[in-house]
mmCIF file of C-alpha atoms in Angstrom:
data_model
loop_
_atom_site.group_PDB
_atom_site.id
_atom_site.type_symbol
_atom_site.label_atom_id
_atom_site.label_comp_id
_atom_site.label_asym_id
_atom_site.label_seq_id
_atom_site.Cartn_x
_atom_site.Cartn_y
_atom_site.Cartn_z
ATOM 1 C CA UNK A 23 173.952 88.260 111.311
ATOM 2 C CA UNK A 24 176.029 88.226 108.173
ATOM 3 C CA UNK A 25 177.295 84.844 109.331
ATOM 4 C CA UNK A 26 173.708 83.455 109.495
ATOM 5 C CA UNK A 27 172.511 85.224 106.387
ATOM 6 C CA UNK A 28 175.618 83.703 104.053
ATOM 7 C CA UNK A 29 174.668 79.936 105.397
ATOM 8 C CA UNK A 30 171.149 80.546 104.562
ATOM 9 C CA UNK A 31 172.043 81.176 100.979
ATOM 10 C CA UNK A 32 174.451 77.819 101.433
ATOM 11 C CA UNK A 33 173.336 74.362 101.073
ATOM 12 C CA UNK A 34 173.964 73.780 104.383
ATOM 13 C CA UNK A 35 170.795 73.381 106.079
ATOM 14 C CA UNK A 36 171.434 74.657 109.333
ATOM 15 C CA UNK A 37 169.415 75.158 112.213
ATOM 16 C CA UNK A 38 169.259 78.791 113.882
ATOM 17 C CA UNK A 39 167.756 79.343 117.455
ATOM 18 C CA UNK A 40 167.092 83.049 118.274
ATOM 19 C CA UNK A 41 168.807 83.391 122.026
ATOM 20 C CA UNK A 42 167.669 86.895 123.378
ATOM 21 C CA UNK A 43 166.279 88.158 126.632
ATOM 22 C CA UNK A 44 162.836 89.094 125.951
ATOM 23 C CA UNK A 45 163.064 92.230 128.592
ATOM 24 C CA UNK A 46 165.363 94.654 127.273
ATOM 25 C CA UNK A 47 165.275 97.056 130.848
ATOM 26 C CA UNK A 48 166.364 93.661 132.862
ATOM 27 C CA UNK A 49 169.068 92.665 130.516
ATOM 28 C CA UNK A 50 170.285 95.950 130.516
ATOM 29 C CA UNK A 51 170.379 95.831 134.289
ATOM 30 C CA UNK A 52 172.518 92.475 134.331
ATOM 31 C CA UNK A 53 175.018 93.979 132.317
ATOM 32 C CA UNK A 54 175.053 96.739 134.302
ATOM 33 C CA UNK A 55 175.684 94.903 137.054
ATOM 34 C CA UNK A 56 179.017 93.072 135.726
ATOM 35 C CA UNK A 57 181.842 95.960 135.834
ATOM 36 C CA UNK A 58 183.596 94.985 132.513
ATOM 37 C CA UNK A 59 181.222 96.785 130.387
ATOM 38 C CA UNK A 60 181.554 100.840 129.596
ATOM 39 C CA UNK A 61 178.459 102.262 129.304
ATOM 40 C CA UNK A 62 179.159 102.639 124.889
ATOM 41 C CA UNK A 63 179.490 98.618 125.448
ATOM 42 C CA UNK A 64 176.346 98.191 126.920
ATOM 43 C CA UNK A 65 174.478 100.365 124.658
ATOM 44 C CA UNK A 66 175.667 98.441 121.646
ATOM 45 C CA UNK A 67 175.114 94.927 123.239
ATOM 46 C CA UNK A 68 171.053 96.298 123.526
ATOM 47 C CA UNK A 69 170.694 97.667 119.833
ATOM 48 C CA UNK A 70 172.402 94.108 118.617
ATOM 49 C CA UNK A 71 169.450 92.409 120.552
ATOM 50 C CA UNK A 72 167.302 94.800 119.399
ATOM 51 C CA UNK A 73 168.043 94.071 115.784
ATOM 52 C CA UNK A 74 167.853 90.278 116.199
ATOM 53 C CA UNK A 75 164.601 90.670 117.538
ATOM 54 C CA UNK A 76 162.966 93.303 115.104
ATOM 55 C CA UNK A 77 164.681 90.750 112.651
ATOM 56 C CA UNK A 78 162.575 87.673 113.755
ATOM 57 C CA UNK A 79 159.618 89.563 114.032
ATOM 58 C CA UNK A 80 159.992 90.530 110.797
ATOM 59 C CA UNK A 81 160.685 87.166 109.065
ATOM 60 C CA UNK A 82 158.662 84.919 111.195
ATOM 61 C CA UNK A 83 160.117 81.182 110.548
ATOM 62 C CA UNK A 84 163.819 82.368 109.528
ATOM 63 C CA UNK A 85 165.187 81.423 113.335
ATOM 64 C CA UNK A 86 164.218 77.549 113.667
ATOM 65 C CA UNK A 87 163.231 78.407 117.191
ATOM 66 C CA UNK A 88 164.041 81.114 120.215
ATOM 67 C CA UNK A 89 165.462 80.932 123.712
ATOM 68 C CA UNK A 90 164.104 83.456 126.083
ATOM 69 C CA UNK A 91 168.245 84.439 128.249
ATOM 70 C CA UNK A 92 166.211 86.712 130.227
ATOM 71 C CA UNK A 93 165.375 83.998 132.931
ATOM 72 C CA UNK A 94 167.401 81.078 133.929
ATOM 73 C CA UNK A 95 167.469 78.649 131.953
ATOM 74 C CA UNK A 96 167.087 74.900 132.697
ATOM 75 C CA UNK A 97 168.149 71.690 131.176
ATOM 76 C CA UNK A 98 164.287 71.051 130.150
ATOM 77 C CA UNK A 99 164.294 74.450 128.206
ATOM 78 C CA UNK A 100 167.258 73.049 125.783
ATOM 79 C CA UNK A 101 165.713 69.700 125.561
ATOM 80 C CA UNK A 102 162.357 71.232 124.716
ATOM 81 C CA UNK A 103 164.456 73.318 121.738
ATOM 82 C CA UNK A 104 165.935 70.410 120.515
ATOM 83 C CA UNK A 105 162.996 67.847 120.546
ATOM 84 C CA UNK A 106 160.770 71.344 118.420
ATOM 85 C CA UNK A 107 163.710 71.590 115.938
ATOM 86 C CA UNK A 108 164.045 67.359 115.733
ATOM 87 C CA UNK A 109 160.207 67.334 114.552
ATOM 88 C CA UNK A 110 160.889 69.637 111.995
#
């Protein structure tokens, strides 16, 4: 976040898309489900998506635009993304 927060200030003008899964209980499950997380990994993973999330809600309009990771994604959900950040 400090990354994104130090650009902002820049004058770059970068574009930032917000790519979180929406359902913290089924995200939480996925990583579960890979074996190269500890349990202390996982729990950090969900408060860093927490925070991204509380942040956007927060500051509606900082992130240019959000991706949904919680479901699978498909080629139309980047282009979609792209052509919403192009019209901007």
């Amino acid at each position: 976040m400090q990354g994104v927060l130090s650009l902002k200030k820049s004058h770059f003008e970068p574009r930032y898309i917000l790519t979180a899964p929406l359902n913290p209980q089924i995200h939480e499950q996925r990583l579960k489900s890979k074996t190269e997380y500890t349990s202390e990994q996982i729990a950090a993973i969900l408060r860093e998506v927490h925070l991204y999330k509380t942040f956007h809600q927060e500051r509606p309009g900082f992130f240019d635009s959000s991706l949904n990771t919680g479901l699978p994604l498909s080629d139309d959900d980047f282009v979609a993304v792209y052509d919403h950040l192009e019209s901007q």
